[in-house]
Short mmCIF file of C-alpha atoms in Angstrom, two decimals:
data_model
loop_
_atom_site.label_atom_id
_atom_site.label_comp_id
_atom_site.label_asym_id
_atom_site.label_seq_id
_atom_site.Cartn_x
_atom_site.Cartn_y
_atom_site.Cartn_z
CA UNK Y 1 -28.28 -38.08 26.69
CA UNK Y 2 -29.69 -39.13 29.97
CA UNK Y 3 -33.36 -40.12 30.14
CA UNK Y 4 -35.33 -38.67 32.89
CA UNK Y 5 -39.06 -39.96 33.36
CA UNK Y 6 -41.40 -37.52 34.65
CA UNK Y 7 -43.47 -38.72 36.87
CA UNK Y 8 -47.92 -38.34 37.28
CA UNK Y 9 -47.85 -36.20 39.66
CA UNK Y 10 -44.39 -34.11 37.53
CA UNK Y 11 -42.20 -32.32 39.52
CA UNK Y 12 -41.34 -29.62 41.47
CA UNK Y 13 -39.67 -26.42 40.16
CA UNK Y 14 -37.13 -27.18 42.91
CA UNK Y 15 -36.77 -30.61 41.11
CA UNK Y 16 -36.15 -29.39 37.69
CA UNK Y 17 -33.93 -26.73 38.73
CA UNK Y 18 -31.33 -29.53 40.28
CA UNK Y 19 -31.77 -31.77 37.49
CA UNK Y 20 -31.14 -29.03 34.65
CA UNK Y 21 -28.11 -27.98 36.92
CA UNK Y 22 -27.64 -24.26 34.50
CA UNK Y 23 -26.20 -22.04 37.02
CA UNK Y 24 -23.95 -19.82 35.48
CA UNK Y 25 -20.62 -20.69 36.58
CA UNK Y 26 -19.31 -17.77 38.63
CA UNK Y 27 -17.42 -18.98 41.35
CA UNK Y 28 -15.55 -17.01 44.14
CA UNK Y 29 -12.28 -17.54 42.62
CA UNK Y 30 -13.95 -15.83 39.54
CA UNK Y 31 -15.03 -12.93 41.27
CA UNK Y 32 -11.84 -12.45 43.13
CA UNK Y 33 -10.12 -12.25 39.97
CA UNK Y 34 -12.66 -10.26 37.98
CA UNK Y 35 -12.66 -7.80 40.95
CA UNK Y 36 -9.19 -7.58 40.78
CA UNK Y 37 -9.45 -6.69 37.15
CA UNK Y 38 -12.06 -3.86 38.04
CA UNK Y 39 -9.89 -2.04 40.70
CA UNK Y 40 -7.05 -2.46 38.16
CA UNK Y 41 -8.67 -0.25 35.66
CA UNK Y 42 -10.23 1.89 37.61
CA UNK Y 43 -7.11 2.92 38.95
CA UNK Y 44 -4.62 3.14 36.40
CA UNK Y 45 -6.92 3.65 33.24
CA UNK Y 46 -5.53 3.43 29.88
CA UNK Y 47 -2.00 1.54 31.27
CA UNK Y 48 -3.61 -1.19 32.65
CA UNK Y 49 -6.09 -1.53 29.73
CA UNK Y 50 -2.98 -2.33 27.35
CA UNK Y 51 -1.25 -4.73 29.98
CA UNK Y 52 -4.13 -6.34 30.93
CA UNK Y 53 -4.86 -6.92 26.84
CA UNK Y 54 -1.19 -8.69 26.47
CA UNK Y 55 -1.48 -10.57 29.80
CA UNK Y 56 -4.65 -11.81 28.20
CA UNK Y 57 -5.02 -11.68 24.69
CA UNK Y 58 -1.32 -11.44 24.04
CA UNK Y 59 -1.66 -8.22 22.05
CA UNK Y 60 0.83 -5.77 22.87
CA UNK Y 61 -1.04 -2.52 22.12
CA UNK Y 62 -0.28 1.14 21.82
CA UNK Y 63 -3.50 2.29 20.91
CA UNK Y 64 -6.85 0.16 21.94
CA UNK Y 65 -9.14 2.19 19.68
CA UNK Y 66 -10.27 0.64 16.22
CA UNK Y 67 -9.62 3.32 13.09
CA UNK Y 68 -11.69 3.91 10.63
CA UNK Y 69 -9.06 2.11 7.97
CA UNK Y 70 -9.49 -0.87 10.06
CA UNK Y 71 -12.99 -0.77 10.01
CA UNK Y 72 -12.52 -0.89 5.92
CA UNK Y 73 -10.29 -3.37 5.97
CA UNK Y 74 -12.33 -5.33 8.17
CA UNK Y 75 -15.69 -4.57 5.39
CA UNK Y 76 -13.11 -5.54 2.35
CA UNK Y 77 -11.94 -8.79 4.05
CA UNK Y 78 -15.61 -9.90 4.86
CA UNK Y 79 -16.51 -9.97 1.38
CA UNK Y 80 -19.56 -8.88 -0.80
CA UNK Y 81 -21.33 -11.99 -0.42
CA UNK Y 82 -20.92 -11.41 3.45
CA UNK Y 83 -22.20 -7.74 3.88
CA UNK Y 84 -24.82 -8.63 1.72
CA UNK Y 85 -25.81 -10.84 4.26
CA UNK Y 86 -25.61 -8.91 6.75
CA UNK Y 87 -27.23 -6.11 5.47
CA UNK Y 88 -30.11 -8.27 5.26
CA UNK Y 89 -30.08 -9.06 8.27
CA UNK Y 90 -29.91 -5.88 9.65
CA UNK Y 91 -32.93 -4.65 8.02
CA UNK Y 92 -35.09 -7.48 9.52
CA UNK Y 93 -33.32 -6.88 12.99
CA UNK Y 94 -34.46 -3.23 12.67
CA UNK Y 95 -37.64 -3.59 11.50
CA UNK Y 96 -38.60 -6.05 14.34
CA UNK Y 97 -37.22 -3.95 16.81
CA UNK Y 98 -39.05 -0.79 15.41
CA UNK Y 99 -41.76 -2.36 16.63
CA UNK Y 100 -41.02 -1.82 20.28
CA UNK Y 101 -40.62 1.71 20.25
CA UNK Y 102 -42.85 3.07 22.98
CA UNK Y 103 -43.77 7.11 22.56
CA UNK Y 104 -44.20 9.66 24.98
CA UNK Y 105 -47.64 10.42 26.26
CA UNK Y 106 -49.86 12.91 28.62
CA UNK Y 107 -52.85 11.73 29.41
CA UNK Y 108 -55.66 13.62 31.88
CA UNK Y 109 -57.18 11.51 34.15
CA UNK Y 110 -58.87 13.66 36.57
CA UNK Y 111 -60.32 17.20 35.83
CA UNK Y 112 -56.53 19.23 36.41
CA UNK Y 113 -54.35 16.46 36.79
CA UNK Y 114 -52.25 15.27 33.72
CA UNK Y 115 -50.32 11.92 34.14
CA UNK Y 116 -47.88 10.84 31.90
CA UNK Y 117 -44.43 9.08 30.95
CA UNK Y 118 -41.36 10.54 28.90
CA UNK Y 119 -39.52 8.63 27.26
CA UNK Y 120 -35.87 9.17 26.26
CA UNK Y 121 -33.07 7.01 25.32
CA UNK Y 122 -29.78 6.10 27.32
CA UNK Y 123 -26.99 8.96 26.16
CA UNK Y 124 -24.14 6.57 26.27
CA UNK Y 125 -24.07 2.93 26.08
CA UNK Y 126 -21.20 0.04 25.86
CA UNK Y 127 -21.86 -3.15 23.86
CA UNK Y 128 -19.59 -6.08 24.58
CA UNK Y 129 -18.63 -8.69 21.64
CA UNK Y 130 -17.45 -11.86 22.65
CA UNK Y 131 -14.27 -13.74 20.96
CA UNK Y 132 -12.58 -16.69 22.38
CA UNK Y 133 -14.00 -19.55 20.92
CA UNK Y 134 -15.79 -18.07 17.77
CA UNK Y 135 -16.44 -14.50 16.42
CA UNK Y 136 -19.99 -13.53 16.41
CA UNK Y 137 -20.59 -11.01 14.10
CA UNK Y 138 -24.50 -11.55 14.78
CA UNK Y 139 -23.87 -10.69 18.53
CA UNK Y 140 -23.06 -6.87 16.94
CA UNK Y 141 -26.45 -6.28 14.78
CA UNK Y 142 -27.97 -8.02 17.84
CA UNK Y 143 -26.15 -5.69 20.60
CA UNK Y 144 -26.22 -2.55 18.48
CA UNK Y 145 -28.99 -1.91 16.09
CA UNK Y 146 -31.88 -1.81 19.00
CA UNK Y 147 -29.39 0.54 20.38
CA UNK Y 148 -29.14 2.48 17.28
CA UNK Y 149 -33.12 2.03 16.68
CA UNK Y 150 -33.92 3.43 20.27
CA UNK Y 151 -31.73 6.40 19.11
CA UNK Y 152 -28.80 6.31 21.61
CA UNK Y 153 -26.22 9.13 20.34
CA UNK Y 154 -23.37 7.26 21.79
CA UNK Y 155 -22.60 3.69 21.61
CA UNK Y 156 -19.22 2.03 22.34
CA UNK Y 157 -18.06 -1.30 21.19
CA UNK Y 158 -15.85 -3.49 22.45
CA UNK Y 159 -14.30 -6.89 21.74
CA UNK Y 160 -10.92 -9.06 21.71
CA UNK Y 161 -7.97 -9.06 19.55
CA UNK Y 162 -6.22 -11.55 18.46
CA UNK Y 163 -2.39 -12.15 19.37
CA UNK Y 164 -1.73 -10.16 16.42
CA UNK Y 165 -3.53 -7.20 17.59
CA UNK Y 166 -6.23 -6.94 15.14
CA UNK Y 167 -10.16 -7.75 15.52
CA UNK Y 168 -12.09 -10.43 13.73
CA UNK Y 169 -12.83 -8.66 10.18
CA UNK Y 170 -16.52 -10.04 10.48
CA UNK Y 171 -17.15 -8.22 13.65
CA UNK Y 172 -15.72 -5.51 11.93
CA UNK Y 173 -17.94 -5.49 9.10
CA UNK Y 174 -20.96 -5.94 11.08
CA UNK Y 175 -20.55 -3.00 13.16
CA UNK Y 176 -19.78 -1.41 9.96
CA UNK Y 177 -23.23 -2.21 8.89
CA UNK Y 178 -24.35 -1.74 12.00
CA UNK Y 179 -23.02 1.80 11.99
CA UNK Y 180 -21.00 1.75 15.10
CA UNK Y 181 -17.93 3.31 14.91
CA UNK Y 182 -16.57 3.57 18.32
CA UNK Y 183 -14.81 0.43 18.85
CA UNK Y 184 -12.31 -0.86 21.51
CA UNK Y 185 -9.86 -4.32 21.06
CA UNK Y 186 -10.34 -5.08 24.43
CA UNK Y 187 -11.52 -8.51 26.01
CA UNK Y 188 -12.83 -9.59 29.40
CA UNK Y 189 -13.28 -8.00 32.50
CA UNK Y 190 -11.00 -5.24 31.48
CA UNK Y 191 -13.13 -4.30 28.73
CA UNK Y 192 -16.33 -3.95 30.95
CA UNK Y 193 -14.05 -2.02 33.78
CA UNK Y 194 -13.27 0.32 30.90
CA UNK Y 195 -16.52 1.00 29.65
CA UNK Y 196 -18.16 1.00 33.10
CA UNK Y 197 -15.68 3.95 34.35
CA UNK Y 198 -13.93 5.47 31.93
CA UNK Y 199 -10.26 5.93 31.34
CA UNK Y 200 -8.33 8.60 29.44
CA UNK Y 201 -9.19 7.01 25.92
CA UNK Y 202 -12.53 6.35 26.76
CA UNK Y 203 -15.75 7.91 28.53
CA UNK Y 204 -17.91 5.62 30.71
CA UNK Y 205 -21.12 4.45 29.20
CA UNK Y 206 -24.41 4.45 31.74
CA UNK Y 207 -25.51 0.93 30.46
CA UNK Y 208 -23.10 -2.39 29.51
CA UNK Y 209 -25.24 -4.91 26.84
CA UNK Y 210 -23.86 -8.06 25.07
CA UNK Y 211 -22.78 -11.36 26.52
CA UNK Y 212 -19.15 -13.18 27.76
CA UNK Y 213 -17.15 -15.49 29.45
CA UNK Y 214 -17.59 -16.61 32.88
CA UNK Y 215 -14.84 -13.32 33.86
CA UNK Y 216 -17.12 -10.80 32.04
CA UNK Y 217 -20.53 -12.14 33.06
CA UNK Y 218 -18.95 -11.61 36.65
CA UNK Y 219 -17.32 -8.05 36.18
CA UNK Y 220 -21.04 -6.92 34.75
CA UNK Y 221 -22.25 -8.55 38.13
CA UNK Y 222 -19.99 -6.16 39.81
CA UNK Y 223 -20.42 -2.91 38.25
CA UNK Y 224 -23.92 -3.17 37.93
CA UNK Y 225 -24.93 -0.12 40.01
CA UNK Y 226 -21.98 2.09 38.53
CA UNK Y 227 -23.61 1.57 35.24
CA UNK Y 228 -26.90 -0.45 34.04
CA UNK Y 229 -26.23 -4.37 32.75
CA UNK Y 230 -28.78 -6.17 30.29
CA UNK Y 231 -28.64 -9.90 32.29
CA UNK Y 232 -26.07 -12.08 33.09
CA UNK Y 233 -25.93 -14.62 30.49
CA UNK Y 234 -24.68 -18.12 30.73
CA UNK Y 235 -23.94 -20.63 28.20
CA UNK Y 236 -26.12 -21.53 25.83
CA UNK Y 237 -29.61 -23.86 25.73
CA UNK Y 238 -32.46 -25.00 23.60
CA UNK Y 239 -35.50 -27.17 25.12
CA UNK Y 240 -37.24 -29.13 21.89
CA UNK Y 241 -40.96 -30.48 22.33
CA UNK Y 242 -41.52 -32.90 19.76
CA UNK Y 243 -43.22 -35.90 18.43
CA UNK Y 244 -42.74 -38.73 15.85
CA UNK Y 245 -44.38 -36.37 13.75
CA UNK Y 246 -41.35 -34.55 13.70
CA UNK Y 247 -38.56 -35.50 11.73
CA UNK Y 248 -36.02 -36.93 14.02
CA UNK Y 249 -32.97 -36.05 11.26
CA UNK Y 250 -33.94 -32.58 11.92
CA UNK Y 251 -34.43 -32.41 15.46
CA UNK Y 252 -30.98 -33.92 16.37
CA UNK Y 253 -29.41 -31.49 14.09
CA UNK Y 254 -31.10 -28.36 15.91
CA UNK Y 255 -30.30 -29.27 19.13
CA UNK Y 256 -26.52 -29.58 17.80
CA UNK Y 257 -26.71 -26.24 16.94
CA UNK Y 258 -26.73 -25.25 20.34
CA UNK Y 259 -24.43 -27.74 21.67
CA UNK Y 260 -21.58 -26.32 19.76
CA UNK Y 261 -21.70 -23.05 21.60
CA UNK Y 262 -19.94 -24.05 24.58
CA UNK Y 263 -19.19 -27.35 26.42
CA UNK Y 264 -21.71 -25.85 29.00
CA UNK Y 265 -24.72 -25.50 27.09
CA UNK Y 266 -27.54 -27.68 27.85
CA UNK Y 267 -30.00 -29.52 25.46
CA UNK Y 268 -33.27 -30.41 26.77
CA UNK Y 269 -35.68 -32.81 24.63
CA UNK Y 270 -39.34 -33.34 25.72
CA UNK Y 271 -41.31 -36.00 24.08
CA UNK Y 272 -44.44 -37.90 24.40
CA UNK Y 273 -42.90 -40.88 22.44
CA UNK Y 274 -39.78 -42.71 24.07
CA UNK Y 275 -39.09 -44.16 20.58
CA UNK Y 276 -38.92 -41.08 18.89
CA UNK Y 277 -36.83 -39.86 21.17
CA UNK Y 278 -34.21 -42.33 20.84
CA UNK Y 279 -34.54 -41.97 17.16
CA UNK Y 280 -33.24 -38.61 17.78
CA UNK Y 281 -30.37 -39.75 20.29
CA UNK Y 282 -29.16 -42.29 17.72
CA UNK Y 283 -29.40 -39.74 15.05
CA UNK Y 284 -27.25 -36.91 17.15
CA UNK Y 285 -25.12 -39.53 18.39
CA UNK Y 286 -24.68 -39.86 14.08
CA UNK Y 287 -23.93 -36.22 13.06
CA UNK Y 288 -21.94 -35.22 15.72
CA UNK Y 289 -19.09 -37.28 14.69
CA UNK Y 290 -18.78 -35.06 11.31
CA UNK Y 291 -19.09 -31.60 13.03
CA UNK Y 292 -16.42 -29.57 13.30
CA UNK Y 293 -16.50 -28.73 17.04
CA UNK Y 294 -17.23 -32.23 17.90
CA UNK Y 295 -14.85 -32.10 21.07
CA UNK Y 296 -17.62 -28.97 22.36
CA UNK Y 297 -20.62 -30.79 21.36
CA UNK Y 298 -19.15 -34.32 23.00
CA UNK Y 299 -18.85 -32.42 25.87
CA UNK Y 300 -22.29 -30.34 26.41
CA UNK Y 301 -24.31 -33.05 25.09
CA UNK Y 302 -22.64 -36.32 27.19
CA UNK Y 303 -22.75 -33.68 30.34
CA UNK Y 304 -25.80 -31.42 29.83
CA UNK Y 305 -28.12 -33.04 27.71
CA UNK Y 306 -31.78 -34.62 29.13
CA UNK Y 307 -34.65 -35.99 27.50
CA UNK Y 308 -38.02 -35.89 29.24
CA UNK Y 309 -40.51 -38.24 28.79
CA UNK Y 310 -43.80 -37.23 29.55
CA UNK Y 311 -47.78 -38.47 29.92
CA UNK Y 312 -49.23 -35.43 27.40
CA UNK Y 313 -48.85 -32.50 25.96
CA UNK Y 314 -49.95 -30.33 29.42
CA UNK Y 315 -47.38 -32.15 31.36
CA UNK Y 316 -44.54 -31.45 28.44
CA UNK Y 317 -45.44 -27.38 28.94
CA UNK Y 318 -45.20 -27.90 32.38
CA UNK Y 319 -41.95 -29.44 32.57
CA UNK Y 320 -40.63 -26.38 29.72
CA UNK Y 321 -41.85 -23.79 31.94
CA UNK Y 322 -40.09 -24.90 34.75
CA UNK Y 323 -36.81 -25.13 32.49
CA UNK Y 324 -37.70 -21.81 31.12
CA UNK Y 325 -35.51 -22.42 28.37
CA UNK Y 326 -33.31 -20.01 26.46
CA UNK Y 327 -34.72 -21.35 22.78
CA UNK Y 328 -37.63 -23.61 22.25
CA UNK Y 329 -38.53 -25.08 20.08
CA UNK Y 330 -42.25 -26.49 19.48
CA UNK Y 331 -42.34 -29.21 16.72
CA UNK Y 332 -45.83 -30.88 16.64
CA UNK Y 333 -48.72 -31.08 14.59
CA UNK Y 334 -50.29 -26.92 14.21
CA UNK Y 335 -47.81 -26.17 16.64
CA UNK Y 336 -49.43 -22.56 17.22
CA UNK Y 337 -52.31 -24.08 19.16
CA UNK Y 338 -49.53 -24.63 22.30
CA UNK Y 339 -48.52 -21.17 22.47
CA UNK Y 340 -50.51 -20.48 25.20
CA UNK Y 341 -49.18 -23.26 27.17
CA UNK Y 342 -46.03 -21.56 27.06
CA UNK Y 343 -45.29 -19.35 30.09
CA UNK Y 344 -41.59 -19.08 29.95
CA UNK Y 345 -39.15 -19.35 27.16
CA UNK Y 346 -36.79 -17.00 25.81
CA UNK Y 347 -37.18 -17.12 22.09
CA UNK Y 348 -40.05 -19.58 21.01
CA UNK Y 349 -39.97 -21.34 17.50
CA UNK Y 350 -42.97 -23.04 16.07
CA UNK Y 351 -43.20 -25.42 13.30
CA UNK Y 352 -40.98 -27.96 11.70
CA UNK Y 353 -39.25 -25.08 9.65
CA UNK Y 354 -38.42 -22.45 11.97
CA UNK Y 355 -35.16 -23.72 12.58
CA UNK Y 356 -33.30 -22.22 16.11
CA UNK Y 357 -30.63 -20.89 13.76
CA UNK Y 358 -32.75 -18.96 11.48
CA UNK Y 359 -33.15 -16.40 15.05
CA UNK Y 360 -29.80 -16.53 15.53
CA UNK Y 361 -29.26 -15.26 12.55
CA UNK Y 362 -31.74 -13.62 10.17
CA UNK Y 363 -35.57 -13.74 11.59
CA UNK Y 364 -35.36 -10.19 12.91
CA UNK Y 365 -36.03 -10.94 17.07
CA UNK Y 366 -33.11 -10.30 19.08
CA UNK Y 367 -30.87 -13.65 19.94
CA UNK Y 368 -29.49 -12.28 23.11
CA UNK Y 369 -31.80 -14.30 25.93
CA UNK Y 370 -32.34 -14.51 29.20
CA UNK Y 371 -30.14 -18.20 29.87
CA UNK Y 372 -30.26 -20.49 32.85
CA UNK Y 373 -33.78 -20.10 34.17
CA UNK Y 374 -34.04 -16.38 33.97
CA UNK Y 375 -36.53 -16.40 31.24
CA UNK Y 376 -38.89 -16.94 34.19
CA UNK Y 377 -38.48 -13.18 35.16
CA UNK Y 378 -36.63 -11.58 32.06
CA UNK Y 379 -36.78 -10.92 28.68
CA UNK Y 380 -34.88 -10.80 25.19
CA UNK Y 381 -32.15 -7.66 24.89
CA UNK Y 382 -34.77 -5.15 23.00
CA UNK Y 383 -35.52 -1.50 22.02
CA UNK Y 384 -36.23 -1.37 25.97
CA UNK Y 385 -33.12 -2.04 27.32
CA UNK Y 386 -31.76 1.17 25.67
CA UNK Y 387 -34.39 3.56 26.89
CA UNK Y 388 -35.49 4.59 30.48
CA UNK Y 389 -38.47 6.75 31.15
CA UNK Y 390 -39.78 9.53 33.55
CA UNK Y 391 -42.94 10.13 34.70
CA UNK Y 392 -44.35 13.31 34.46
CA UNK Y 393 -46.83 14.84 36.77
CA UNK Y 394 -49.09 18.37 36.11
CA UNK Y 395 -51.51 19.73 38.57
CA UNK Y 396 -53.80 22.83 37.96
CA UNK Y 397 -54.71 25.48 41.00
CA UNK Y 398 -58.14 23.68 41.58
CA UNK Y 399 -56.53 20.14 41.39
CA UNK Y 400 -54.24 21.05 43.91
CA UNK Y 401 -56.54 22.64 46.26
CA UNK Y 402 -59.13 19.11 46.35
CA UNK Y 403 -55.92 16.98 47.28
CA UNK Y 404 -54.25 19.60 49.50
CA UNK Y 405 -55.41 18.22 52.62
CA UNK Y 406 -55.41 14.57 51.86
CA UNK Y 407 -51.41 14.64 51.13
CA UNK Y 408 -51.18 16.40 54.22
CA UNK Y 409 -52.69 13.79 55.98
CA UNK Y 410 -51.02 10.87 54.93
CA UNK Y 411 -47.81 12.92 55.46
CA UNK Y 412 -47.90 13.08 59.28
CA UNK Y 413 -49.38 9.78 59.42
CA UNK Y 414 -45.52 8.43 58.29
CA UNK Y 415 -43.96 11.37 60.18
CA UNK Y 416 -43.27 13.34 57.97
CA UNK Y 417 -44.05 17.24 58.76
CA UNK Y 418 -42.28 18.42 55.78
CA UNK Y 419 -43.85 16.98 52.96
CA UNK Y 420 -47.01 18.16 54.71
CA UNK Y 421 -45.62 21.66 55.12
CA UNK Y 422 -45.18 22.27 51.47
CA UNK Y 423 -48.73 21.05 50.88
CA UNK Y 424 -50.05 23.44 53.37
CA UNK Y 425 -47.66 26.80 52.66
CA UNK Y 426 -49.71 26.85 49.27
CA UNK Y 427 -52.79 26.53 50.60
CA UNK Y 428 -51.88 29.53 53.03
CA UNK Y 429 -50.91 31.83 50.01
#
C-alpha cells in the first residue's frame, strides 16, 4: 500500500483524481468491439444471440430463455439454508426501498392554476447479472426488488451460462425469491444489445440496470439513448477513515473485502495516526495470504491501494470527498458526529460494527453504487431509477385570461408567433 502524505494546504480535486487513478477502463479497442457486438444483434436477432453466447461463454444454445423447471432446480440446488437467507434479505431490501416511493400529487398554487407531478413506473425494464469471476446472487435482490417495489409489470433478467449451458443455481434462486421470472443465459454486450432492441425471443426493455465487465459497461454507454442505463459502474472501492481507536484486525479485513472483487478495485485508507495505519498494512499484508482469491487481492491492493495521512479530522473528509468513494467506511470514536462532513460517498457505514459486507449483503440499502468518482453527482440504484414522472399542468378560464397576455409576450420576444397565436385565438373566442 503506498503512503501518500497530504499536505497543509491538501490538495486539489485535480490532484486526487490522478492519484486515485479509477477511471473505468473502457478503451477504444473496447468500444470497437462492444459496438461490433451491438450492430451484430441488432441485425440478426436471436442467431447472433446464440453464436455470440458460444463464441463467448462456450454454450452452444438452442433456446436462451430460462424455464420455469430450471428456475426449480436452480431453488432446490441452493438449499434451504440458502433461500432462507435470502428471503431475509429480501424483506430488508424491500422494506428500505419502500421507503423511497414518491406519490402523485396536485397541488394549487395560484387561485386556477393546479401544479403537479405523476408519477408512474417504467413498463419494461432489463436487469443485467454479472458472472465471470463470481456469481452474485445479491446483485439480483439488489437489481430487481426496487424494480419490483416501484411496480414495473415487466422486468427481464439476464446473465451468463456456463460452458455447460446452465446458470449459476444461486442466481437462480434469488430471482426466484426475487420473483423474476423472465430470464435470459446471455452474457456481455450481447445481452445488453438484446435487451436494449429486442429480437424475436425477446422485447426491448426502455431502461438497462445492473453492473458488468469492461464490454458491458461500454455497450450500456452505447445504447444509452435507445433505452435508459442506471450508471456505468467500474470496479469496485471502499475509502476507510479510521483511528487507533479502531481495531486494526478489523479494518484490514474490510478493506479485503473489497479487494477481492476485481484486481481493479481500489482501497483507500485515511488516518490521522501513521502507526495505526501501518498496523493495518502489516495486518492485510497477514490475512491476505489465507484468502482464497489471494492472486485478485495481490493484485488490487499492491496496484490500487493508498493510505492518506492527514493533519485532522476536517482534512480526512476533505480528502474522502474528493475520492467520493464507492463504500466508506467511518470508524472513530461516535462516528455519527462526522456525517455531516461527508459530502460524497456512495454507501456510508458508521461504527466499528457496520461492517462493508453487511450492505452488500443484508442491511436493506441497495449495493449497486455510483464507482470511480461518480458519487460526486450520482446516487445508489433505488426505487427512482425505475420510475419517471410527468408534470401535470391545469388552468381554469380566469387563470388563463390573467396570463394570456404575458405568454404572449415572452413568445415574440424569442420569435415565436405561434406559441403566441394559440394564447391569443382563446382570448378572441
Amino acid at each position: 500500500m503506498e503512503w501518500i502524505q497530504v499536505p497543509k494546504e491538501g490538495f486539489s480535486l485535480r490532484e486526487i483524481r490522478k492519484l486515485t487513478n479509477r477511471a473505468v477502463n473502457l478503451s477504444l479497442d473496447v468500444e470497437k468491439a462492444a459496438s461490433a457486438i451491438l450492430a451484430d444483434v441488432r441485425d440478426n436477432g436471436d442467431e447472433a444471440v446464440r453464436r455470440l453466447t458460444k463464441q463467448f461463454d462456450g454454450a452452444d444454445l438452442t433456446d436462451f430463455r430460462v424455464t420455469e423447471g430450471e428456475i426449480e432446480e436452480g431453488a432446490a440446488a441452493a438449499g434451504p439454508e440458502l433461500m432462507a437467507v435470502l428471503e431475509e434479505a429480501k424483506a430488508n431490501i424491500e422494506a428500505y426501498h419502500r421507503e423511497q416511493v414518491r406519490k402523485s400529487w396536485l397541488k394549487e398554487f395560484r387561485p386556477g392554476v393546479r401544479l403537479g407531478e405523476q408519477y408512474e413506473p417504467i413498463q419494461r425494464v432489463g436487469v443485467y447479472v454479472p458472472g465471470g469471476r463470481a456469481a452474485y446472487p445479491s446483485t439480483v435482490l439488489m437489481d430487481t426488488v426496487p424494480a419490483v417495489v416501484a411496480g414495473c409489470p415487466s422486468i427481464a433478467m439476464a446473465t451468463p451460462p456456463g460452458r455447460d449451458g446452465k446458470v449459476n443455481p444461486n442466481i437462480l434462486a434469488a430471482a426466484k425469491v426475487a420473483g423474476v421470472r423472465e430470464i435470459y443465459k446471455v452474457g456481455g454486450a450481447q445481452a445488453i444489445a438484446m435487451l436494449a432492441y429486442g429480437t424475436e425471443t425477446v422485447e426491448p426493455v426502455f431502461k438497462i440496470a445492473g453492473p458488468g465487465n469492461a464490454f458491458v459497461a461500454m455497450a450500456k454507454r452505447l445504447v444509452y439513448g435507445t433505452v435508459g442505463i442506471d450508471m456505468i459502474a467500474g470496479p469496485s472501492e471502499v475509502c476507510c477513515v479510521a483511528d487507533g481507536s479502531a481495531n486494526q484486525k478489523w479494518i484490514a479485513a474490510d478493506l479485503l473485502s473489497q479487494a477481492e472483487h476485481d484486481p481493479r478495485a481500489a482501497v483507500f485508507l485515511i488516518t490521522t495516526d501513521k502507526a495505526f495505519g501501518e498496523a493495518v498494512v502489516s495486518e492485510m499484508e497477514a490475512q491476505m495470504k489465507a484468502l482464497p482469491r489471494y492472486e485478485i487481492i495481490k493484485s488490487s491492493v499492491g496496484d490500487y491501494a493508498k493510505a492518506f495521512l492527514c493533519r485532522d479530522a476536517a482534512q480526512c473528509f476533505d480528502v474522502v470527498n474528493k475520492i467520493a468513494p464507492e463504500h466508506l467506511e467511518i470508524e472513530l470514536p461516535e462516528p455519527e458526529q462526522y456525517l455531516p462532513l461527508v459530502q460524497n460517498a456512495g454507501a456510508i457505514f458508521l461504527g466499528k460494527y457496520t461492517s462493508e459486507p453487511i450492505g452488500d449483503y443484508m442491511a436493506g440499502p441497495n449495493h449497486t453504487l455510483p464507482t470511480s468518482g461518480t458519487a460526486a453527482f450520482s446516487s445508489p440504484l433505488g426505487v427512482q431509477d425505475f420510475v419517471k414522472h410527468s408534470s401535470v399542468e391545469i388552468y381554469t378560464k380566469d387563470a388563463f385570461r390573467q396570463i394570456s397576455k404575458k405568454v404572449q409576450r415572452f413568445a415574440l420576444a424569442e420569435g415565436l408567433g405561434a406559441h403566441a397565436h394559440a394564447m391569443e385565438v382563446r382570448d378572441e373566442d
